[in-house]
CSV table of C-alpha atoms and ligand atoms in Angstrom, one decimal:
chain,number,residue,atom,x,y,z
A,1,UNK,CA,-1.9,-24.4,-0.7
A,2,UNK,CA,-5.7,-24.3,-0.7
A,3,UNK,CA,-7.4,-24.3,-4.1
A,4,UNK,CA,-10.4,-22.0,-4.2
A,5,UNK,CA,-13.3,-22.6,-6.6
A,6,UNK,CA,-14.8,-19.6,-8.4
A,7,UNK,CA,-17.9,-19.9,-6.3
A,8,UNK,CA,-16.0,-19.8,-3.0
A,9,UNK,CA,-13.9,-16.8,-4.1
A,10,UNK,CA,-16.8,-14.7,-5.3
A,11,UNK,CA,-19.4,-15.6,-2.7
A,12,UNK,CA,-21.5,-12.6,-1.6
A,13,UNK,CA,-21.4,-11.5,2.0
A,14,UNK,CA,-24.9,-11.8,3.4
A,15,UNK,CA,-24.5,-12.1,7.1
A,16,UNK,CA,-21.5,-10.8,9.1
A,17,UNK,CA,-21.9,-13.7,11.5
A,18,UNK,CA,-20.7,-16.0,8.7
A,19,UNK,CA,-17.2,-14.6,9.4
A,20,UNK,CA,-17.2,-14.7,13.2
A,21,UNK,CA,-15.6,-18.2,13.6
A,22,UNK,CA,-13.0,-17.3,11.0
A,23,UNK,CA,-12.2,-14.1,12.8
A,24,UNK,CA,-12.0,-15.9,16.2
A,25,UNK,CA,-9.5,-18.3,14.7
A,26,UNK,CA,-7.4,-15.6,12.9
A,27,UNK,CA,-7.2,-13.2,15.8
A,28,UNK,CA,-5.2,-15.8,17.7
A,29,UNK,CA,-2.4,-15.9,15.1
A,30,UNK,CA,1.1,-15.0,16.3
A,31,UNK,CA,1.5,-12.9,13.2
A,32,UNK,CA,-1.4,-10.4,13.8
A,33,UNK,CA,0.1,-6.9,13.8
A,34,UNK,CA,-0.1,-4.5,16.7
A,35,UNK,CA,0.3,-1.0,15.1
A,36,UNK,CA,-0.5,-1.7,11.4
A,37,UNK,CA,-3.9,-1.9,9.9
A,38,UNK,CA,-5.0,-5.4,8.8
A,39,UNK,CA,-8.3,-7.0,7.8
A,40,UNK,CA,-10.5,-8.7,10.3
A,41,UNK,CA,-10.6,-11.8,8.1
A,42,UNK,CA,-9.3,-12.7,4.6
A,43,UNK,CA,-7.2,-10.6,2.3
A,44,UNK,CA,-6.4,-6.9,2.3
A,45,UNK,CA,-4.7,-5.2,-0.6
A,46,UNK,CA,-4.7,-1.7,-1.9
A,47,UNK,CA,-5.5,1.4,0.2
A,48,UNK,CA,-8.3,3.4,-1.4
A,49,UNK,CA,-10.0,6.8,-1.0
A,50,UNK,CA,-7.6,8.4,1.5
A,51,UNK,CA,-8.9,11.8,2.6
A,52,UNK,CA,-9.3,14.2,5.5
A,53,UNK,CA,-13.0,14.9,6.2
A,54,UNK,CA,-15.3,15.9,9.1
A,55,UNK,CA,-12.2,16.2,11.4
A,56,UNK,CA,-10.7,12.9,10.8
A,57,UNK,CA,-8.8,10.8,8.3
A,58,UNK,CA,-10.8,8.3,6.2
A,59,UNK,CA,-9.1,5.4,4.5
A,60,UNK,CA,-10.6,2.4,2.8
A,61,UNK,CA,-9.0,-0.7,1.6
A,62,UNK,CA,-9.6,-3.6,-0.8
A,63,UNK,CA,-10.9,-6.5,1.2
A,64,UNK,CA,-11.9,-10.1,0.3
A,65,UNK,CA,-13.6,-11.5,3.4
A,66,UNK,CA,-13.3,-15.2,2.7
A,67,UNK,CA,-9.6,-16.0,2.9
A,68,UNK,CA,-6.2,-15.2,1.6
A,69,UNK,CA,-7.4,-15.1,-2.0
A,70,UNK,CA,-8.0,-12.3,-4.5
A,71,UNK,CA,-11.7,-13.0,-4.8
A,72,UNK,CA,-14.7,-10.7,-4.3
A,73,UNK,CA,-13.4,-7.3,-3.3
A,74,UNK,CA,-15.1,-4.8,-1.0
A,75,UNK,CA,-14.1,-1.4,0.4
A,76,UNK,CA,-13.5,-1.6,4.1
A,77,UNK,CA,-13.6,1.7,6.0
A,78,UNK,CA,-11.2,2.8,8.8
A,79,UNK,CA,-10.7,6.2,10.4
A,80,UNK,CA,-8.1,8.0,12.5
A,81,UNK,CA,-7.7,11.4,14.1
A,82,UNK,CA,-3.9,11.4,14.0
A,83,UNK,CA,-2.9,8.7,11.5
A,84,UNK,CA,-1.4,6.8,14.4
A,85,UNK,CA,-4.3,5.1,16.1
A,86,UNK,CA,-7.1,3.7,14.0
A,87,UNK,CA,-10.6,2.5,14.3
A,88,UNK,CA,-12.4,0.0,12.1
A,89,UNK,CA,-15.8,1.3,10.8
A,90,UNK,CA,-16.8,-1.8,8.9
A,91,UNK,CA,-17.4,-2.7,5.3
A,92,UNK,CA,-18.5,0.4,3.2
A,93,UNK,CA,-18.9,-0.7,-0.5
A,94,UNK,CA,-20.1,-4.2,-1.2
A,95,UNK,CA,-20.7,-5.9,-4.5
A,96,UNK,CA,-24.1,-7.3,-3.7
A,97,UNK,CA,-25.9,-8.0,-6.9
A,98,UNK,CA,-25.4,-10.5,-9.6
A,99,UNK,CA,-26.6,-8.1,-12.3
A,100,UNK,CA,-24.8,-5.0,-10.8
A,101,UNK,CA,-22.0,-3.1,-12.5
A,102,UNK,CA,-19.6,-4.3,-9.8
A,103,UNK,CA,-21.0,-7.9,-9.5
A,104,UNK,CA,-17.5,-9.3,-9.2
A,105,UNK,CA,-15.8,-6.7,-7.1
A,106,UNK,CA,-15.6,-3.1,-6.0
A,107,UNK,CA,-12.1,-2.4,-7.2
A,108,UNK,CA,-9.7,0.3,-6.2
A,109,UNK,CA,-10.3,4.0,-6.5
A,110,UNK,CA,-10.1,7.3,-4.7
A,111,UNK,CA,-12.2,9.9,-3.0
A,112,UNK,CA,-13.0,13.6,-2.9
A,113,UNK,CA,-14.9,15.2,0.0
A,114,UNK,CA,-17.3,18.1,-0.8
A,115,UNK,CA,-19.5,19.7,1.8
A,116,UNK,CA,-20.8,16.9,4.1
A,117,UNK,CA,-20.2,14.1,1.7
A,118,UNK,CA,-17.3,12.0,0.5
A,119,UNK,CA,-17.5,11.0,-3.2
A,120,UNK,CA,-16.0,7.6,-3.7
A,121,UNK,CA,-14.8,6.7,-7.2
A,122,UNK,CA,-14.1,3.1,-7.9
A,123,UNK,CA,-13.9,0.5,-10.6
A,124,UNK,CA,-16.9,-1.8,-10.9
A,125,UNK,CA,-15.4,-5.1,-11.9
A,126,UNK,CA,-18.2,-6.8,-13.9
A,127,UNK,CA,-18.1,-10.3,-15.3
A,128,UNK,CA,-20.7,-11.7,-17.7
A,129,UNK,CA,-22.0,-15.2,-17.3
A,130,UNK,CA,-19.2,-16.4,-19.7
A,131,UNK,CA,-16.6,-14.6,-17.4
A,132,UNK,CA,-15.9,-11.8,-19.9
A,133,UNK,CA,-14.6,-8.8,-17.9
A,134,UNK,CA,-16.1,-5.2,-18.2
A,135,UNK,CA,-14.7,-2.3,-16.2
A,136,UNK,CA,-17.0,0.5,-15.2
A,137,UNK,CA,-16.0,3.7,-13.4
A,138,UNK,CA,-18.6,4.1,-10.7
A,139,UNK,CA,-19.5,6.6,-8.0
A,140,UNK,CA,-20.9,6.3,-4.5
A,141,UNK,CA,-21.6,9.1,-2.0
A,142,UNK,CA,-20.9,8.6,1.7
A,143,UNK,CA,-22.7,10.8,4.2
A,144,UNK,CA,-21.4,11.7,7.6
A,145,UNK,CA,-23.8,9.1,9.1
A,146,UNK,CA,-21.5,6.6,7.4
A,147,UNK,CA,-24.1,5.4,5.0
A,148,UNK,CA,-22.9,4.9,1.4
A,149,UNK,CA,-25.2,5.4,-1.5
A,150,UNK,CA,-24.1,3.9,-4.8
A,151,UNK,CA,-25.2,5.8,-7.9
A,152,UNK,CA,-27.4,3.5,-10.0
A,153,UNK,CA,-25.5,4.1,-13.2
A,154,UNK,CA,-21.7,4.2,-13.8
A,155,UNK,CA,-20.0,7.4,-14.8
A,156,UNK,CA,-18.7,5.7,-17.9
A,157,UNK,CA,-17.8,2.3,-19.2
A,158,UNK,CA,-14.5,1.0,-20.5
A,159,UNK,CA,-13.0,2.8,-23.5
A,160,UNK,CA,-13.3,0.4,-26.5
A,161,UNK,CA,-9.9,1.4,-27.9
A,162,UNK,CA,-8.1,-0.3,-25.0
A,163,UNK,CA,-8.3,-3.8,-23.5
A,164,UNK,CA,-10.7,-4.4,-20.6
A,165,UNK,CA,-7.8,-3.7,-18.1
A,166,UNK,CA,-9.0,-0.2,-17.2
A,167,UNK,CA,-9.2,0.5,-13.5
A,168,UNK,CA,-8.3,2.5,-10.3
A,169,UNK,CA,-9.8,6.0,-10.9
A,170,UNK,CA,-7.8,8.7,-9.2
A,171,UNK,CA,-9.7,11.9,-8.9
A,172,UNK,CA,-7.6,15.1,-9.0
A,173,UNK,CA,-8.4,18.7,-8.3
A,174,UNK,CA,-5.9,21.3,-9.5
A,175,UNK,CA,-5.9,24.3,-7.2
A,176,UNK,CA,-7.3,27.4,-8.9
A,177,UNK,CA,-9.1,25.4,-11.6
A,178,UNK,CA,-12.8,24.4,-11.8
A,179,UNK,CA,-12.0,21.3,-13.7
A,180,UNK,CA,-11.7,17.9,-12.1
A,181,UNK,CA,-9.4,15.3,-13.7
A,182,UNK,CA,-9.5,11.6,-13.4
A,183,UNK,CA,-6.8,9.2,-14.4
A,184,UNK,CA,-7.3,5.5,-14.9
A,185,UNK,CA,-4.7,2.7,-15.2
A,186,UNK,CA,-5.1,1.0,-18.6
A,187,UNK,CA,-3.6,-1.3,-21.2
A,188,UNK,CA,-3.4,-0.6,-25.0
A,189,UNK,CA,-4.5,-3.3,-27.4
A,190,UNK,CA,-0.9,-4.0,-28.2
A,191,UNK,CA,-0.3,-4.6,-24.4
A,192,UNK,CA,1.4,-1.5,-23.2
A,193,UNK,CA,0.7,0.1,-19.9
A,194,UNK,CA,-0.7,3.6,-19.9
A,195,UNK,CA,-3.0,6.1,-18.1
A,196,UNK,CA,-6.2,7.5,-19.5
A,197,UNK,CA,-7.3,11.0,-18.6
A,198,UNK,CA,-10.9,12.2,-18.2
A,199,UNK,CA,-12.3,15.5,-17.0
A,200,UNK,CA,-15.5,17.1,-15.8
A,201,UNK,CA,-16.6,20.4,-14.3
A,202,UNK,CA,-18.9,18.4,-12.0
A,203,UNK,CA,-18.0,15.6,-9.7
A,204,UNK,CA,-21.1,13.7,-10.5
A,205,UNK,CA,-21.7,14.1,-14.2
A,206,UNK,CA,-20.3,15.0,-17.6
A,207,UNK,CA,-17.0,13.0,-17.5
A,208,UNK,CA,-15.4,13.1,-20.9
A,209,UNK,CA,-12.4,11.2,-22.2
A,210,UNK,CA,-9.5,13.6,-23.0
A,211,UNK,CA,-7.0,11.1,-24.2
A,212,UNK,CA,-4.1,8.9,-23.2
A,213,UNK,CA,-1.4,10.5,-21.0
A,214,UNK,CA,1.8,11.0,-23.0
A,215,UNK,CA,4.9,10.2,-21.0
A,216,UNK,CA,7.9,10.6,-23.3
A,217,UNK,CA,10.4,7.8,-22.8
A,218,UNK,CA,7.8,5.5,-21.1
A,219,UNK,CA,5.7,4.5,-24.2
A,220,UNK,CA,6.6,0.9,-23.6
A,221,UNK,CA,7.0,0.3,-19.8
A,222,UNK,CA,5.2,-2.8,-18.6
A,223,UNK,CA,1.9,-4.1,-20.0
A,224,UNK,CA,-0.5,-2.5,-17.5
A,225,UNK,CA,-0.2,0.4,-15.2
A,226,UNK,CA,-2.2,-0.1,-12.0
A,227,UNK,CA,-3.1,2.7,-9.6
A,228,UNK,CA,-1.6,5.6,-11.5
A,229,UNK,CA,-1.8,9.0,-9.9
A,230,UNK,CA,-0.3,12.5,-10.3
A,231,UNK,CA,0.6,14.3,-7.1
A,232,UNK,CA,1.8,17.9,-6.8
A,233,UNK,CA,4.5,18.1,-4.2
A,234,UNK,CA,6.8,21.0,-3.5
A,235,UNK,CA,6.1,22.6,-6.8
A,236,UNK,CA,6.9,19.4,-8.8
A,237,UNK,CA,4.6,16.8,-10.3
A,238,UNK,CA,5.1,13.2,-9.4
A,239,UNK,CA,3.6,10.4,-11.5
A,240,UNK,CA,3.1,7.4,-9.2
A,241,UNK,CA,2.4,4.1,-10.9
A,242,UNK,CA,2.6,0.3,-10.6
A,243,UNK,CA,3.9,-1.0,-14.0
A,244,UNK,CA,3.3,-4.7,-14.3
A,245,UNK,CA,5.0,-7.6,-16.1
A,246,UNK,CA,8.4,-6.2,-16.5
A,247,UNK,CA,11.6,-6.9,-14.7
A,248,UNK,CA,13.7,-4.1,-13.2
A,249,UNK,CA,17.4,-4.3,-12.5
A,250,UNK,CA,18.0,-5.1,-8.8
A,251,UNK,CA,14.5,-6.4,-8.2
A,252,UNK,CA,15.0,-10.1,-8.9
A,253,UNK,CA,12.3,-11.8,-11.0
A,254,UNK,CA,9.6,-9.5,-9.5
A,255,UNK,CA,7.0,-8.6,-12.1
A,256,UNK,CA,5.1,-6.0,-10.1
A,257,UNK,CA,6.6,-2.7,-9.1
A,258,UNK,CA,5.5,0.5,-7.5
A,259,UNK,CA,7.5,3.6,-8.5
A,260,UNK,CA,7.5,7.2,-9.5
A,261,UNK,CA,8.7,9.7,-12.0
A,262,UNK,CA,9.3,13.3,-11.1
A,263,UNK,CA,8.4,15.8,-13.8
A,264,UNK,CA,5.9,18.3,-15.0
A,265,UNK,CA,2.3,17.6,-15.9
A,266,UNK,CA,0.6,19.7,-18.6
A,267,UNK,CA,-3.1,19.0,-18.3
A,268,UNK,CA,-3.8,20.9,-21.6
A,269,UNK,CA,-1.6,18.6,-23.7
A,270,UNK,CA,-1.9,15.6,-21.4
A,271,UNK,CA,1.8,15.4,-21.4
A,272,UNK,CA,3.8,14.4,-18.3
A,273,UNK,CA,7.4,15.4,-19.1
A,274,UNK,CA,9.8,13.4,-17.0
A,275,UNK,CA,12.8,15.1,-15.3
A,276,UNK,CA,14.8,11.9,-14.7
A,277,UNK,CA,14.1,8.2,-14.5
A,278,UNK,CA,11.6,5.8,-13.0
A,279,UNK,CA,12.5,5.2,-9.3
A,280,UNK,CA,11.3,2.4,-7.2
A,281,UNK,CA,9.3,3.8,-4.3
A,282,UNK,CA,10.3,1.1,-1.9
A,283,UNK,CA,13.4,-1.1,-2.0
A,284,UNK,CA,11.9,-3.9,0.2
A,285,UNK,CA,10.0,-6.9,-1.0
A,286,UNK,CA,6.4,-6.1,-0.1
A,287,UNK,CA,5.0,-2.8,-1.0
A,288,UNK,CA,2.5,-1.9,-3.8
A,289,UNK,CA,-0.4,0.3,-4.8
A,290,UNK,CA,0.7,3.3,-2.7
A,291,UNK,CA,-2.0,6.0,-2.3
A,292,UNK,CA,-1.6,9.6,-1.3
A,293,UNK,CA,-4.2,11.5,0.8
A,294,UNK,CA,-6.2,13.5,-1.7
A,295,UNK,CA,-6.8,16.8,0.0
A,296,UNK,CA,-3.8,17.6,2.0
A,297,UNK,CA,-3.5,21.4,2.3
A,298,UNK,CA,0.3,21.5,2.7
A,299,UNK,CA,1.7,21.9,-0.9
A,300,UNK,CA,5.2,20.9,0.1
A,301,UNK,CA,4.4,17.4,1.2
A,302,UNK,CA,2.1,14.4,0.7
A,303,UNK,CA,1.1,11.5,2.9
A,304,UNK,CA,1.4,8.1,1.5
A,305,UNK,CA,0.2,4.7,2.6
A,306,UNK,CA,0.8,1.5,0.6
A,307,UNK,CA,-0.3,-2.1,0.7
A,308,UNK,CA,2.4,-4.2,2.4
A,309,UNK,CA,2.2,-7.0,-0.1
A,310,UNK,CA,2.5,-7.6,-3.8
A,311,UNK,CA,0.2,-9.3,-6.3
A,312,UNK,CA,0.8,-13.0,-7.3
A,313,UNK,CA,2.6,-13.9,-4.1
A,314,UNK,CA,1.6,-16.4,-1.4
A,315,UNK,CA,2.3,-15.4,2.1
A,316,UNK,CA,2.8,-17.8,5.1
A,317,UNK,CA,-0.5,-16.7,6.7
A,318,UNK,CA,-2.5,-17.7,3.7
A,319,UNK,CA,-2.8,-21.0,5.5
A,320,UNK,CA,-4.5,-19.2,8.4
A,321,UNK,CA,-7.0,-17.6,5.9
A,322,UNK,CA,-5.7,-14.0,6.1
A,323,UNK,CA,-3.0,-11.9,4.4
A,324,UNK,CA,-1.9,-8.4,3.9
A,325,UNK,CA,-1.6,-5.2,6.0
A,326,UNK,CA,-1.0,-1.5,5.3
A,327,UNK,CA,2.3,0.3,5.7
A,328,UNK,CA,2.8,3.0,8.2
A,329,UNK,CA,1.8,6.5,6.8
A,330,UNK,CA,4.8,8.3,5.4
A,331,UNK,CA,5.5,11.9,4.7
A,332,UNK,CA,6.6,12.5,1.2
A,333,UNK,CA,8.8,15.5,0.1
A,334,UNK,CA,10.8,16.1,-3.1
A,335,UNK,CA,14.5,16.5,-2.8
A,336,UNK,CA,16.2,17.1,-6.2
A,337,UNK,CA,15.0,14.3,-8.5
A,338,UNK,CA,13.9,12.0,-5.7
A,339,UNK,CA,11.1,11.5,-3.2
A,340,UNK,CA,12.0,11.4,0.4
A,341,UNK,CA,9.8,9.2,2.6
A,342,UNK,CA,9.8,9.6,6.3
A,343,UNK,CA,7.7,8.1,9.0
A,344,UNK,CA,5.1,10.7,10.0
A,345,UNK,CA,6.4,12.8,13.0
A,346,UNK,CA,3.2,11.8,14.9
A,347,UNK,CA,4.4,8.2,15.0
A,348,UNK,CA,6.7,9.0,17.9
A,349,UNK,CA,3.6,8.9,20.0
A,350,UNK,CA,3.7,5.1,19.6
A,351,UNK,CA,6.9,4.9,21.7
A,352,UNK,CA,6.3,3.3,25.0
A,353,UNK,CA,9.3,2.1,27.1
A,354,UNK,CA,12.8,3.0,26.2
A,355,UNK,CA,14.8,-0.2,26.5
A,356,UNK,CA,18.4,-0.6,27.7
A,357,UNK,CA,20.8,-2.5,25.4
A,358,UNK,CA,21.6,-5.4,27.6
A,359,UNK,CA,23.3,-8.1,25.6
A,360,UNK,CA,23.2,-11.9,26.3
A,361,UNK,CA,26.3,-14.1,26.2
A,362,UNK,CA,26.2,-14.2,22.4
A,363,UNK,CA,26.1,-10.4,22.2
A,364,UNK,CA,22.4,-10.3,21.2
A,365,UNK,CA,19.6,-8.1,22.5
A,366,UNK,CA,16.0,-9.2,22.9
A,367,UNK,CA,13.8,-7.9,20.1
A,368,UNK,CA,10.3,-7.1,21.3
A,369,UNK,CA,7.3,-8.0,19.1
A,370,UNK,CA,6.6,-4.3,18.4
A,371,UNK,CA,9.6,-2.0,18.5
A,372,UNK,CA,11.4,0.9,17.0
A,373,UNK,CA,15.2,0.7,16.7
A,374,UNK,CA,17.2,3.8,15.8
A,375,UNK,CA,20.9,4.0,14.9
A,376,UNK,CA,23.2,6.9,14.3
A,377,UNK,CA,25.9,5.5,12.1
A,378,UNK,CA,29.4,7.1,12.4
A,379,UNK,CA,31.7,5.6,9.8
A,380,UNK,CA,32.7,2.3,8.4
A,381,UNK,CA,30.7,-0.9,7.7
A,382,UNK,CA,27.5,-1.5,9.7
A,383,UNK,CA,25.9,-4.9,10.0
A,384,UNK,CA,22.5,-5.5,11.7
A,385,UNK,CA,21.1,-8.9,12.2
A,386,UNK,CA,17.4,-8.8,13.2
A,387,UNK,CA,15.2,-11.8,14.1
A,388,UNK,CA,18.2,-14.0,15.0
A,389,UNK,CA,17.9,-16.8,17.5
A,390,UNK,CA,19.3,-16.5,21.0
A,391,UNK,CA,22.8,-17.4,19.7
A,392,UNK,CA,22.7,-14.6,17.1
A,393,UNK,CA,22.2,-17.0,14.1
A,394,UNK,CA,20.0,-16.5,11.1
A,395,UNK,CA,17.5,-13.7,10.7
A,396,UNK,CA,17.2,-10.8,8.4
A,397,UNK,CA,20.4,-8.9,7.7
A,398,UNK,CA,20.9,-5.2,6.9
A,399,UNK,CA,24.5,-4.8,5.7
A,400,UNK,CA,26.1,-1.5,4.8
A,401,UNK,CA,29.4,-1.7,3.0
A,402,UNK,CA,31.5,1.5,3.2
A,403,UNK,CA,33.7,0.4,0.4
A,404,UNK,CA,30.9,-0.2,-2.1
A,405,UNK,CA,28.7,2.5,-0.6
A,406,UNK,CA,25.6,0.4,-0.7
A,407,UNK,CA,23.1,-1.2,1.7
A,408,UNK,CA,21.7,-4.7,1.3
A,409,UNK,CA,18.7,-6.2,3.0
A,410,UNK,CA,18.6,-10.0,2.9
A,411,UNK,CA,15.8,-12.1,4.4
A,412,UNK,CA,17.1,-15.5,3.2
A,413,UNK,CA,18.3,-16.3,6.8
A,414,UNK,CA,14.7,-16.3,8.2
A,415,UNK,CA,13.4,-19.8,9.1
A,416,UNK,CA,10.1,-19.1,7.3
A,417,UNK,CA,11.0,-18.3,3.7
A,418,UNK,CA,8.5,-17.3,1.0
A,419,UNK,CA,8.5,-15.8,-2.5
A,420,UNK,CA,12.2,-16.8,-2.9
A,421,UNK,CA,11.8,-16.9,-6.7
A,422,UNK,CA,11.5,-13.1,-6.8
A,423,UNK,CA,14.8,-12.7,-4.9
A,424,UNK,CA,15.6,-12.6,-1.2
A,425,UNK,CA,18.0,-9.7,-1.1
A,426,UNK,CA,17.7,-6.1,-2.3
A,427,UNK,CA,20.5,-3.5,-2.6
A,428,UNK,CA,20.4,0.2,-2.9
A,429,UNK,CA,23.5,2.5,-3.5
A,430,UNK,CA,24.1,5.2,-0.9
A,431,UNK,CA,26.3,7.7,-2.6
A,432,UNK,CA,26.8,9.7,0.6
A,433,UNK,CA,27.3,6.7,2.9
A,434,UNK,CA,25.1,5.6,5.8
A,435,UNK,CA,24.3,8.0,8.6
A,436,UNK,CA,21.0,6.9,10.1
A,437,UNK,CA,18.6,3.9,10.3
A,438,UNK,CA,15.2,4.0,11.8
A,439,UNK,CA,13.5,0.6,11.9
A,440,UNK,CA,9.9,-0.3,12.8
A,441,UNK,CA,9.3,-3.9,13.7
A,442,UNK,CA,5.8,-5.3,14.1
A,443,UNK,CA,4.8,-9.0,14.6
A,444,UNK,CA,5.2,-9.8,10.9
A,445,UNK,CA,6.7,-6.8,9.2
A,446,UNK,CA,9.7,-4.5,9.1
A,447,UNK,CA,10.1,-1.0,7.7
A,448,UNK,CA,13.6,0.3,7.4
A,449,UNK,CA,14.1,4.1,6.8
A,450,UNK,CA,17.6,4.8,5.6
A,451,UNK,CA,19.2,8.2,6.0
A,452,UNK,CA,16.1,10.1,7.1
A,453,UNK,CA,13.9,8.8,4.3
A,454,UNK,CA,16.4,8.7,1.4
A,455,UNK,CA,15.5,5.0,0.9
A,456,UNK,CA,12.9,2.7,2.5
A,457,UNK,CA,12.8,-1.1,2.6
A,458,UNK,CA,9.4,-2.5,3.6
A,459,UNK,CA,9.0,-6.3,4.0
A,460,UNK,CA,6.8,-8.9,5.6
A,461,UNK,CA,8.7,-11.4,7.8
A,462,UNK,CA,7.3,-14.2,9.8
A,463,UNK,CA,9.7,-14.9,12.7
A,464,UNK,CA,9.3,-18.1,14.7
A,465,UNK,CA,9.1,-18.0,18.5
A,466,UNK,CA,12.9,-18.4,18.7
A,467,UNK,CA,13.7,-15.6,16.2
A,468,UNK,CA,13.4,-12.6,18.6
A,469,UNK,CA,16.9,-11.4,19.1
A,470,UNK,CA,19.2,-9.0,17.2
A,471,UNK,CA,22.8,-7.9,17.1
A,472,UNK,CA,24.7,-4.9,15.7
A,473,UNK,CA,28.2,-4.6,14.4
A,474,UNK,CA,29.8,-1.2,13.6
A,475,UNK,CA,30.4,2.2,15.0
A,476,UNK,CA,26.9,3.2,15.9
A,477,UNK,CA,24.9,4.9,18.6
A,478,UNK,CA,21.7,3.0,19.3
A,479,UNK,CA,18.2,3.6,20.9
A,480,UNK,CA,15.2,1.3,21.1
A,481,UNK,CA,11.6,1.5,22.3
A,482,UNK,CA,8.7,-0.9,22.6
A,483,UNK,CA,5.8,0.4,20.6
A,484,UNK,CA,2.2,0.6,21.8
A,485,UNK,CA,-0.7,-1.0,20.0
A,486,UNK,CA,-2.4,1.4,17.6
A,487,UNK,CA,-5.1,-0.6,15.9
A,488,UNK,CA,-7.7,-2.3,18.0
A,489,UNK,CA,-8.5,-6.0,17.1
A,490,UNK,CA,-12.2,-5.9,16.8
A,491,UNK,CA,-14.7,-7.9,14.9
A,492,UNK,CA,-16.6,-5.3,12.9
A,493,UNK,CA,-18.1,-6.1,9.5
B,501,FRU,C1,-3.8,-3.5,-7.5
B,501,FRU,C2,-5.1,-4.0,-8.0
B,501,FRU,C3,-5.9,-2.9,-8.7
B,501,FRU,C4,-7.3,-3.4,-8.6
B,501,FRU,C5,-7.3,-4.0,-7.2
B,501,FRU,C6,-8.2,-5.2,-7.0
B,501,FRU,O1,-3.3,-4.3,-6.5
B,501,FRU,O2,-5.0,-5.1,-8.9
B,501,FRU,O3,-5.5,-2.6,-10.0
B,501,FRU,O4,-8.3,-2.3,-8.7
B,501,FRU,O5,-6.0,-4.4,-7.0
B,501,FRU,O6,-8.3,-5.6,-5.7
């Protein structure tokens, strides 16, 4: 694996042409996605600033141009009318000054559109010459002409009562209230993850620290909470968070998790009262830093997009100098004490050709590069082997056991294995059995929606040329479509 020097990781982007050769090389990779957003070059991680404004969806993401390394982060801007097809607009927020508040990265954050502007809240990741970290909460204003204006001074600096791990401002407006709230992921001095709450009557000024969010039962839950957010869905409050450096049963040795707690948020007392436990948002291997659109008018649902990746993991395309992509947008609703996550209804527009199930001698079907496979499952065990070779060997297995009432996704049969140390299989109980599977396959990812969104497994996979077949065992009724490209490969910085 390539070793990056600090100078290489944190090099400022001066001229887009510096990236052209890199882009030309990367765009030829067999693992470039066809209907998922991915960076033109380098590394993409968290989605940021997801809003509806000026008749289109705006989304930004963390982007390090130079390669598959968590180095100098920028905000890259993409737009969509329907959340299905997307267009690159180019880099939006750049860390471009050695003495700036964000001199070592424009880190994650969120957005709020007002009148003809989108206000972008982000963490300025500043490092002194001796590499001491300082986190600033910063603001920029984006006009409809696409031109971002950074405010010269941060809204506030790090709270001295916590460590310097303070980041990812999420701006929240409560319907019927004139107060804006902002929550920030943080770490206490005795290394506990938490969320800090600020408020203001004005988006641009007067932010005051209200206190640490109290979440009874979760006082000691990981050592840092990244990307926390409180969403109001279907009359309930949902605390989304990425607790770090703890292991969770069923998630192998993984140290980074993205999950949620359903409950009730009292903004007066800053108390989030859980109604139930912490649930993992996604049971797959590669999903983190999920963000919900900030100004959806429908109070019964939310729309969520996550980074299809996790921190501290190397991916096979690192060698090709790129990594990361975004998940498909999902519609979130609350059912009882759980979130239901379904692919957006609009994604049916991606369907192209409906394919017949014509098996080869080994009983396998050809698996297109970009496809949707849907199964109605009647009763009994179901076994699905995707990305097998022509003889039906190897691949990623999805196994449902009727006796144990659980589903297991295992990617250890793939020829290209990675991140094995965090575990290669994940299991989720299905109390009511398995009735439905909807699976989206792209060149290097798979998203498996179980029982209409009751559980989701999202994973990167890197099939070789031979691994493009699949077979199904069980009492199922199956359909399959090829999917159209939805994101144009285009060099735009
Ligand atoms: C989460 C995260 C955030 C941070 C950003 C930097 O993946 O570590 O906490 O703001 O990524 O890219």
